[in-house]
PDB file of C-alpha atoms in Angstrom:
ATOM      1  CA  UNK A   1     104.255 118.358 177.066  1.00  0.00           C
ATOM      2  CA  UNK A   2     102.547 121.302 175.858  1.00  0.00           C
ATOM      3  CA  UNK A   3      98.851 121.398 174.330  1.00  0.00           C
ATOM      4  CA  UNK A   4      97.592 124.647 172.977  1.00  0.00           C
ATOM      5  CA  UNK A   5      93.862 124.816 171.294  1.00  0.00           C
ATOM      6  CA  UNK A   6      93.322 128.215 169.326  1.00  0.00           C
ATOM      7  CA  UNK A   7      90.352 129.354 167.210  1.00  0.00           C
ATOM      8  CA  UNK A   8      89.370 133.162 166.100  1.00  0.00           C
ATOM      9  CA  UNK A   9      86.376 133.858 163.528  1.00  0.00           C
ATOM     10  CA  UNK A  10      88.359 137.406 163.134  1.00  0.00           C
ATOM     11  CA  UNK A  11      89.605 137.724 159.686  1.00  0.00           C
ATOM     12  CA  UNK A  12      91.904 140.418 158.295  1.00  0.00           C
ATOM     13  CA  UNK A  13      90.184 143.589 157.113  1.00  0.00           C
ATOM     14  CA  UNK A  14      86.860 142.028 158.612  1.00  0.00           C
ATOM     15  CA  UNK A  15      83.963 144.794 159.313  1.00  0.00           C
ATOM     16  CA  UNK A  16      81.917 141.885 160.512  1.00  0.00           C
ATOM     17  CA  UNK A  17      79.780 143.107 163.963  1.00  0.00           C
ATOM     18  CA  UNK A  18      81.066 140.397 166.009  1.00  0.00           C
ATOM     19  CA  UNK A  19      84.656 138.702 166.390  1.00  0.00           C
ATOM     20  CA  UNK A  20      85.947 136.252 168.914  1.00  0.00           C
ATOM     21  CA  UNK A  21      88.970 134.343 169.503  1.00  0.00           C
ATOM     22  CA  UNK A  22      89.549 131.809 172.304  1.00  0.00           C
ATOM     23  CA  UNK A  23      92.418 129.841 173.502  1.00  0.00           C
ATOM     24  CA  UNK A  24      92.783 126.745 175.757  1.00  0.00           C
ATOM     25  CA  UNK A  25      96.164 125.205 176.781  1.00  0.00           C
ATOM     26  CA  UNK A  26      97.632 122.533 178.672  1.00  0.00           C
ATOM     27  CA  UNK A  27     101.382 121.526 180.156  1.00  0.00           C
ATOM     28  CA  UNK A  28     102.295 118.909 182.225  1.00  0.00           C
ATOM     29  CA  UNK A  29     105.951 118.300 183.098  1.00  0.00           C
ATOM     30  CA  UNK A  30     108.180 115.859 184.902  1.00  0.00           C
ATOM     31  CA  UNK A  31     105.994 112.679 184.648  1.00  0.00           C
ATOM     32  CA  UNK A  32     107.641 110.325 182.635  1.00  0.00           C
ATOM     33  CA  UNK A  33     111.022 111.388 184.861  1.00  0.00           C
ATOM     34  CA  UNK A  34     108.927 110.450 187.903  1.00  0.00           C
ATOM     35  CA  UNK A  35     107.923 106.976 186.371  1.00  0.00           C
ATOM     36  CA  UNK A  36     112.013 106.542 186.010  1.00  0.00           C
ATOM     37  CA  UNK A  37     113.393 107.639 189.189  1.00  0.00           C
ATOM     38  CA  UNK A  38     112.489 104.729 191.487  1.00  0.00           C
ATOM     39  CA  UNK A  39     113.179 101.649 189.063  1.00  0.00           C
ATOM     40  CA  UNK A  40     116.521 103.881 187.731  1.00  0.00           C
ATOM     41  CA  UNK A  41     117.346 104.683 191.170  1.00  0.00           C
ATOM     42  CA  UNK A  42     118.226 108.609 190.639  1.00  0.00           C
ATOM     43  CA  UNK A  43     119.490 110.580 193.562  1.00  0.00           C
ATOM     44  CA  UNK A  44     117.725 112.108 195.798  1.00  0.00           C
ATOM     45  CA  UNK A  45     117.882 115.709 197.474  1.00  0.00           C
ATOM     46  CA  UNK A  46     117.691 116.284 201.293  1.00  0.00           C
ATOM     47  CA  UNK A  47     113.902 116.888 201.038  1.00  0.00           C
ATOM     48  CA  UNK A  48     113.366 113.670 199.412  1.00  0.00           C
ATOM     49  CA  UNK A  49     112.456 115.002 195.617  1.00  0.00           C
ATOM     50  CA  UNK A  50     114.693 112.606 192.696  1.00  0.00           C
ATOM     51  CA  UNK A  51     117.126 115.049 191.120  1.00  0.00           C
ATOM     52  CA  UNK A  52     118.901 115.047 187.458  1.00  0.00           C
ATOM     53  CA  UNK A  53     122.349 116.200 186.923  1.00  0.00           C
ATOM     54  CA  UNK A  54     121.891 117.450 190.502  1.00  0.00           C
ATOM     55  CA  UNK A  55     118.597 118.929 190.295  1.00  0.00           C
ATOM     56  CA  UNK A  56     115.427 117.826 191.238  1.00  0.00           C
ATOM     57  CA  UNK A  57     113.179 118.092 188.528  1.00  0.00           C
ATOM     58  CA  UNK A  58     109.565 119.900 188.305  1.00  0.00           C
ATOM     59  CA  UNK A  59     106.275 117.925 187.953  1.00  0.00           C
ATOM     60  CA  UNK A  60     103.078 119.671 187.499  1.00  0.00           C
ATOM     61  CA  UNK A  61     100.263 120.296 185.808  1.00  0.00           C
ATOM     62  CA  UNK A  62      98.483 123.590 184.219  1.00  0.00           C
ATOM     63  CA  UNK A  63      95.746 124.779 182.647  1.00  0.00           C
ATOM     64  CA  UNK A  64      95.170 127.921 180.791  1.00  0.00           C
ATOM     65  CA  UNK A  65      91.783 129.884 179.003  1.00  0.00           C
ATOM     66  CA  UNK A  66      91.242 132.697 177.615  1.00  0.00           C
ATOM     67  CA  UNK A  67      88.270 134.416 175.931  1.00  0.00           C
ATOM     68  CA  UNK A  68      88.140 137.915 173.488  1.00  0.00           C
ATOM     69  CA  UNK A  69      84.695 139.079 172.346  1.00  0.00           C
ATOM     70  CA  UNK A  70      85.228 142.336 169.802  1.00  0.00           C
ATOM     71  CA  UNK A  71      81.622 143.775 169.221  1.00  0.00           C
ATOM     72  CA  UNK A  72      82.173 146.702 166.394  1.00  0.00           C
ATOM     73  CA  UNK A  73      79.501 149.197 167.050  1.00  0.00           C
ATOM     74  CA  UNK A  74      80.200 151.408 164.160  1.00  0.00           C
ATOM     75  CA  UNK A  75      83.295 152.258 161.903  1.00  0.00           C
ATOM     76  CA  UNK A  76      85.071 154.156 164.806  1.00  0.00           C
ATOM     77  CA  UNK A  77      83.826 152.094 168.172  1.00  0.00           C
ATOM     78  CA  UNK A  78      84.288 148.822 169.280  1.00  0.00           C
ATOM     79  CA  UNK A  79      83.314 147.757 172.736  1.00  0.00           C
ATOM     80  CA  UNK A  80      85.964 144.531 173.844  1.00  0.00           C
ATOM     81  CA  UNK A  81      85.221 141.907 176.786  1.00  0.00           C
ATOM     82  CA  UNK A  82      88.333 139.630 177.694  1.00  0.00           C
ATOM     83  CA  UNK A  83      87.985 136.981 180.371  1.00  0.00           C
ATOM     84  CA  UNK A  84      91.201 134.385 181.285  1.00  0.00           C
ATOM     85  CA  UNK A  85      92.217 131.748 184.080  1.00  0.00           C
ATOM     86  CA  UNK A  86      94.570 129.457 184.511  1.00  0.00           C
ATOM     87  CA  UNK A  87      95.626 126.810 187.569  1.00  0.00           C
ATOM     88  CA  UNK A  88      98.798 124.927 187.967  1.00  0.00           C
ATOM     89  CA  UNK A  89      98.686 122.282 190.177  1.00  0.00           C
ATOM     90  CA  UNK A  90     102.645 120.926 191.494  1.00  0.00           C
ATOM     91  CA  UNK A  91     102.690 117.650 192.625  1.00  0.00           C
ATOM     92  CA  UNK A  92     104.609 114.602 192.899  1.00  0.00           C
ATOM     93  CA  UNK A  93     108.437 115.228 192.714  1.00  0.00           C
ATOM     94  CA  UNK A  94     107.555 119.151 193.551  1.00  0.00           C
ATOM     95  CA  UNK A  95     105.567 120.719 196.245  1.00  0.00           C
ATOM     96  CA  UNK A  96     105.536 124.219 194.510  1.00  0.00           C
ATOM     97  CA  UNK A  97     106.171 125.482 190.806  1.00  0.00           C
ATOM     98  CA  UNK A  98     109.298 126.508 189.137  1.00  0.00           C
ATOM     99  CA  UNK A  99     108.828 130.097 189.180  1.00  0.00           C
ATOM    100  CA  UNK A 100     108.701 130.961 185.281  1.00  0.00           C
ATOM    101  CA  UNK A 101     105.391 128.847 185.277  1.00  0.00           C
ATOM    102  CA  UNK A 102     103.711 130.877 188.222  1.00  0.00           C
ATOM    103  CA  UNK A 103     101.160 133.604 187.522  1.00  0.00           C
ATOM    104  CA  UNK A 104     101.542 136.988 188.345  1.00  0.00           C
ATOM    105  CA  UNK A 105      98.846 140.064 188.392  1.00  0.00           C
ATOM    106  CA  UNK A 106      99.452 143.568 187.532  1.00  0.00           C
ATOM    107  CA  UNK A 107     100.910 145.591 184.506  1.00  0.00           C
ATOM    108  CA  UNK A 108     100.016 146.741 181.156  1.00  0.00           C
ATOM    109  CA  UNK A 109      98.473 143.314 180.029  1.00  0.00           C
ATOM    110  CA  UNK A 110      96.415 142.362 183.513  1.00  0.00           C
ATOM    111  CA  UNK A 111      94.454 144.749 186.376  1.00  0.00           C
ATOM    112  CA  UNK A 112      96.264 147.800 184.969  1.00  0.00           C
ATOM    113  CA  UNK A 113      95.401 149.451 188.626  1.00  0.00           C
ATOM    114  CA  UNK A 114      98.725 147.706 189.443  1.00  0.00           C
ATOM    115  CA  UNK A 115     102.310 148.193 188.229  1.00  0.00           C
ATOM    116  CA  UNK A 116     103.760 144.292 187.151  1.00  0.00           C
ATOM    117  CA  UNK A 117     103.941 141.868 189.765  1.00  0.00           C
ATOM    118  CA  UNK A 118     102.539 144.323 192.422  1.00  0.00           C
ATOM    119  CA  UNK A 119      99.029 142.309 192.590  1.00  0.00           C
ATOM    120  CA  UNK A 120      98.052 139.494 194.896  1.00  0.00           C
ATOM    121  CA  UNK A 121      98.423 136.526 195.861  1.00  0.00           C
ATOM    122  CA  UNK A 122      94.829 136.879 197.395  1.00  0.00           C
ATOM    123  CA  UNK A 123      95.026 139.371 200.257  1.00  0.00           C
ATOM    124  CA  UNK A 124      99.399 139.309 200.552  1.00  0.00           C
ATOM    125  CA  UNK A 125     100.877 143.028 200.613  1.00  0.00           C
ATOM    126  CA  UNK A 126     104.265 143.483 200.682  1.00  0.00           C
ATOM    127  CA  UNK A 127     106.895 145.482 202.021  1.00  0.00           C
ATOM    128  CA  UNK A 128     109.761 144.223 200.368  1.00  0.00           C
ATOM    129  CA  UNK A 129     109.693 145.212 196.581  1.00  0.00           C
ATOM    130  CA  UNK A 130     113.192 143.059 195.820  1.00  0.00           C
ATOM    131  CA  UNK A 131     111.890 139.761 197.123  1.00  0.00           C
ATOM    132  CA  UNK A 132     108.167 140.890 196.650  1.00  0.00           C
ATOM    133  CA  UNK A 133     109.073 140.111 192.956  1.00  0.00           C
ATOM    134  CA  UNK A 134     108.846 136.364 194.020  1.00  0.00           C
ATOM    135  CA  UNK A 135     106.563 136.176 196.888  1.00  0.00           C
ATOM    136  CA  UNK A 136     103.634 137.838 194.230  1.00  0.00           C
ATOM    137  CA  UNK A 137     103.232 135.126 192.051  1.00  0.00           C
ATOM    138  CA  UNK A 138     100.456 132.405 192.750  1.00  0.00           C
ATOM    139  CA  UNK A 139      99.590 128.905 191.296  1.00  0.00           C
ATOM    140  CA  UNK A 140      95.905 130.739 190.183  1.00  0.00           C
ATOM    141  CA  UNK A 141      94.921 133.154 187.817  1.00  0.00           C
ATOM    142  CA  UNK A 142      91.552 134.703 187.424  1.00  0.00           C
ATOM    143  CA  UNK A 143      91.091 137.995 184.847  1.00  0.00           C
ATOM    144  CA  UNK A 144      88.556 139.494 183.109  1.00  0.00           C
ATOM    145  CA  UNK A 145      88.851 143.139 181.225  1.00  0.00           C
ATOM    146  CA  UNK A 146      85.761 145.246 179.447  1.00  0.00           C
ATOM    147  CA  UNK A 147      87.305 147.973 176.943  1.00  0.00           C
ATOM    148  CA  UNK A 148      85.566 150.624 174.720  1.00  0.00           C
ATOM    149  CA  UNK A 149      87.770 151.290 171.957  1.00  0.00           C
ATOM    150  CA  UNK A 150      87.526 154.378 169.757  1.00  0.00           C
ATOM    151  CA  UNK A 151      89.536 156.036 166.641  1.00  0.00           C
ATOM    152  CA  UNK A 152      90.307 159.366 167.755  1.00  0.00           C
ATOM    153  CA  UNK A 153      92.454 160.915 164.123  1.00  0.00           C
ATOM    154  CA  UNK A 154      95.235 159.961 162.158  1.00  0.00           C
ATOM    155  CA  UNK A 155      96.398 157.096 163.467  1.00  0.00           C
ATOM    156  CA  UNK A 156      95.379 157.562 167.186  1.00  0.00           C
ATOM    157  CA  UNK A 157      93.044 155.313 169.093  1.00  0.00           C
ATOM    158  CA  UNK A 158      91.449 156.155 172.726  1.00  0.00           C
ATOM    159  CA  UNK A 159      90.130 153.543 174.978  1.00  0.00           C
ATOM    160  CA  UNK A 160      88.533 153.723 178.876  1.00  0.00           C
ATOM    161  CA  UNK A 161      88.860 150.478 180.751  1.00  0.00           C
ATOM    162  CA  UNK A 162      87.638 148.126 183.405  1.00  0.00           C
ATOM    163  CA  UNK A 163      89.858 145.244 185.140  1.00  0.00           C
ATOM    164  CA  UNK A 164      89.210 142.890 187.324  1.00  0.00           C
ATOM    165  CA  UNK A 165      91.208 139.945 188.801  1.00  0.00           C
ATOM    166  CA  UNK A 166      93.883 138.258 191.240  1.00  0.00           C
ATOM    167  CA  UNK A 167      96.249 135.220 191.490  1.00  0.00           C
ATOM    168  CA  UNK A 168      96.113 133.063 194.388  1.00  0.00           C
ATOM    169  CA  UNK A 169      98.282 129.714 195.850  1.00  0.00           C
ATOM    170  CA  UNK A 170      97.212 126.585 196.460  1.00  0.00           C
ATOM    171  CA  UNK A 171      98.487 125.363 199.109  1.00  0.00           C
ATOM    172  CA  UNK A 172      99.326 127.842 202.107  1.00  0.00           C
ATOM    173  CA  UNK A 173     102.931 128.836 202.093  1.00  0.00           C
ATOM    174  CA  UNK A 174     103.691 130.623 205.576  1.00  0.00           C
ATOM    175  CA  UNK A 175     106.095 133.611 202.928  1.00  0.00           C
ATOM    176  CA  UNK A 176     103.095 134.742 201.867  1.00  0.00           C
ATOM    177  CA  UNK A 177     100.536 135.085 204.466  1.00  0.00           C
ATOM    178  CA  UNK A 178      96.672 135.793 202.694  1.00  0.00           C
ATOM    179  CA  UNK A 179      97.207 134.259 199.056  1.00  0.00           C
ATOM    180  CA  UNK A 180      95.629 130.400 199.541  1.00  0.00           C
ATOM    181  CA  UNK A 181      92.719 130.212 197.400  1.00  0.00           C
ATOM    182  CA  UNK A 182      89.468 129.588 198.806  1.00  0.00           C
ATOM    183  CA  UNK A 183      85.936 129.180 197.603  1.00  0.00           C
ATOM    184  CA  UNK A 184      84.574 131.102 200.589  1.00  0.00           C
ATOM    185  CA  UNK A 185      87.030 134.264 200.402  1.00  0.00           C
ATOM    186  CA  UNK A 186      88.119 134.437 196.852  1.00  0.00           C
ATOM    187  CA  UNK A 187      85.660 136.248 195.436  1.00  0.00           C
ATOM    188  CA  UNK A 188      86.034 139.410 198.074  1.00  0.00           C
ATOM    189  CA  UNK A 189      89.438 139.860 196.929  1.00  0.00           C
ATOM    190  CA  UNK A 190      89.043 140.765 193.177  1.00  0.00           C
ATOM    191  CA  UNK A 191      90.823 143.571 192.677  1.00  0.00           C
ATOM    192  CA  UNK A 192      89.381 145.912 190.219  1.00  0.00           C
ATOM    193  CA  UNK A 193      90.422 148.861 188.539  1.00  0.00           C
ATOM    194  CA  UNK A 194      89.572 151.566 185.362  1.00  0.00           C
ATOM    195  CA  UNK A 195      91.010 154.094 183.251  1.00  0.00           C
ATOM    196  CA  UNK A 196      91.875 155.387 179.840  1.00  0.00           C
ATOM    197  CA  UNK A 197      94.460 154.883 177.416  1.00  0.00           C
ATOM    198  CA  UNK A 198      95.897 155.963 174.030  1.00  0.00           C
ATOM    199  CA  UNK A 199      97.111 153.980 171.138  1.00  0.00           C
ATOM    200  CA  UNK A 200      99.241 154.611 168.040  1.00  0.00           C
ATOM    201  CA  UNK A 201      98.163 152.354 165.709  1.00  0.00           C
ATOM    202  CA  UNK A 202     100.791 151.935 162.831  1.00  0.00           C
ATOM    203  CA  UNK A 203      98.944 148.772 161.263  1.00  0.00           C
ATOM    204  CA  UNK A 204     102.409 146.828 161.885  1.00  0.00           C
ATOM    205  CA  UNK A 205     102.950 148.078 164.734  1.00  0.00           C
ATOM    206  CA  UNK A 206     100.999 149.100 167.911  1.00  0.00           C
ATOM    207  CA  UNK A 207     102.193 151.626 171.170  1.00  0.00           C
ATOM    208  CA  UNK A 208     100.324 151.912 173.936  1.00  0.00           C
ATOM    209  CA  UNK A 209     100.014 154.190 176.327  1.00  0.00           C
ATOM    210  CA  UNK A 210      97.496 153.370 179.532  1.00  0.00           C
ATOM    211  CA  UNK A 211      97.178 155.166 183.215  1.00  0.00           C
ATOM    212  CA  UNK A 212      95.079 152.808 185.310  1.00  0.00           C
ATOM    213  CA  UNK A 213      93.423 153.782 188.985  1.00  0.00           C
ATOM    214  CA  UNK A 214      93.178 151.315 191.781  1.00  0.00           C
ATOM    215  CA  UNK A 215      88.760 150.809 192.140  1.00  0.00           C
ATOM    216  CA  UNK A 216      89.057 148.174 194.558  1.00  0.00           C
ATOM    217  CA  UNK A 217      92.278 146.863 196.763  1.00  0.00           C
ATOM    218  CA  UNK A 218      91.924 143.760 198.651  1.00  0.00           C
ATOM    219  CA  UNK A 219      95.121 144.427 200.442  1.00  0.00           C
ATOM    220  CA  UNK A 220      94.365 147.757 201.539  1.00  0.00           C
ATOM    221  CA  UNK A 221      94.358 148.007 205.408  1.00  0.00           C
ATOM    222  CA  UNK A 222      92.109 151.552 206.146  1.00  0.00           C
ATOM    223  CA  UNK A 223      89.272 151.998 204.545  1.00  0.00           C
ATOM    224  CA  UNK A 224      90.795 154.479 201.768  1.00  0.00           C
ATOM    225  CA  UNK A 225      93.318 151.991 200.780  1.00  0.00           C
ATOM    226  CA  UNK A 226      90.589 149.302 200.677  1.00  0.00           C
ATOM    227  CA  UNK A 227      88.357 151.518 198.322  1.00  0.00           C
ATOM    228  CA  UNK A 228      90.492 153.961 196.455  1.00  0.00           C
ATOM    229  CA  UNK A 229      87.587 154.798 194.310  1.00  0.00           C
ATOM    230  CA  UNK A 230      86.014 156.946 197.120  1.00  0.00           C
ATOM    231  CA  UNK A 231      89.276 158.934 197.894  1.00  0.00           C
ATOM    232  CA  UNK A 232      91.725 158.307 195.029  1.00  0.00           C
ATOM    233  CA  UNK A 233      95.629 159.240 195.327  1.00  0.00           C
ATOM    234  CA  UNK A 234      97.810 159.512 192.787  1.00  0.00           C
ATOM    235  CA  UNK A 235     100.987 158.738 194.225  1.00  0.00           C
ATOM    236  CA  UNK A 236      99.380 155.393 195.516  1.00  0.00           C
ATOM    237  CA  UNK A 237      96.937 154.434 193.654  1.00  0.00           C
ATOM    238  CA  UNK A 238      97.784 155.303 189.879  1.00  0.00           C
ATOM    239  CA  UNK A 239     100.699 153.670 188.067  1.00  0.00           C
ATOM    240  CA  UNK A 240     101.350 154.105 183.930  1.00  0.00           C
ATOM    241  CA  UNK A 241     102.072 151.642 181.378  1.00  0.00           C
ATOM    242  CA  UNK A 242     103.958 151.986 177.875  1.00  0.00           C
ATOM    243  CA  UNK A 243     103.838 148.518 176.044  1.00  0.00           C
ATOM    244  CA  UNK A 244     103.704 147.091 171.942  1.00  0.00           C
ATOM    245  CA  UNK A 245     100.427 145.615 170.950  1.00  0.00           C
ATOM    246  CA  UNK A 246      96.955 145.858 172.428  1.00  0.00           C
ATOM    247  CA  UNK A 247      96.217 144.103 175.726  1.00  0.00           C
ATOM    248  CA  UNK A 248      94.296 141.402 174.679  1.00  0.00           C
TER     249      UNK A 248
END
């Protein structure tokens, strides 16, 4: 089951000051199979978990938030704050979540310091970028994003940013050393990052173009990897992202 609760003030052509959206959701999966599989006696796999047609089945929960703020400062500025989390909890017939419902951190629509997927969990770094793909993903999400937007001419919009988040595991799976969340550590490994971006606004249709540098790497294993924002290098620390639609 899937619960999604979505409100905005924004309307369309609004030049009202202040405009907000927020969005809460909530999924749960594989409960009612788990009520079945005793008392229907379904198979089960090697590791103990009840399968259908072969498979064992996922059962978890997950919660999501999200938060806009759009302050218009005057008829060519607008100054944006976006802050998001989300957890997903596996349990019962699962001990880890199917990985299409995992988070990831990174990329045009997250800490933009970081190509997709190349973010997290918690302090992980990889060395492997083909299974990397599925080792960075966690079970938490935090995000949160401040943007100055401003028309530029025509139909060309600038914008300088500033990200901040991670994603983090719950429980502490030895393929990914450094991602379990904890209350005591999680806040030093925030990544953060800023830059500047352009934006072709068509009214139907929106391109983006955004070059993000790494502030703050809580993988980073010198001192200049740690802190890119005292000795910055392109080659490591700056990727580029071309995406539809504005970030949040």
């Amino acid at each position: 089951r899937d619960y999604t609760f979505y409100y905005s003030n924004a309307k369309v052509n609004s030049v009202a000051p202040f405009q907000y959206s927020v969005r809460v959701g909530l999924e749960t999966s594989g409960n009612m199979l788990n009520l079945l599989a005793r008392p229907l006696k379904f198979d089960e796999n090697a590791a103990g978990q009840y399968k259908v047609f072969g498979v064992a089945f996922a059962q978890y929960a997950k919660h999501d938030f999200s938060f806009t703020a759009n302050w218009r400062l005057d008829r060519m500025n607008n100054f944006v704050a976006h802050v998001e989390w989300g957890i997903a909890v596996p349990y019962g017939n699962s001990s880890s979540l199917p990985f299409e419902k995992r988070y990831f951190a990174g990329g045009a629509n997250s800490v933009r310091g970081w190509s997709v997927r190349e973010l997290g969990p918690g302090t992980y770094r990889g060395g492997d970028k083909t299974i990397d793909y599925i080792k960075q993903s966690g079970d938490i999400k935090l995000g949160a994003s401040l943007e100055y937007r401003s028309k530029l001419f025509w139909k060309v919009n600038g914008a300088a940013f500033v990200d901040a988040g991670n994603i983090w595991t719950i429980r502490d799976y030895a393929e990914q050393p450094g991602g379990v969340f904890s209350f005591d550590t999680f806040y030093k490994q925030i990544a953060i990052s800023y830059g500047l971006g352009v934006r072709f606004d068509f009214g139907f249709l929106v391109v983006r173009l955004d070059g993000g540098m790494k502030a703050y790497n809580p993988s980073g294993r010198t001192a200049y990897q740690k802190i890119p924002l005292i000795h910055p290098s392109m080659d490591r620390d700056f990727p580029f992202h071309l995406a539809v639609g504005y970030p949040f």
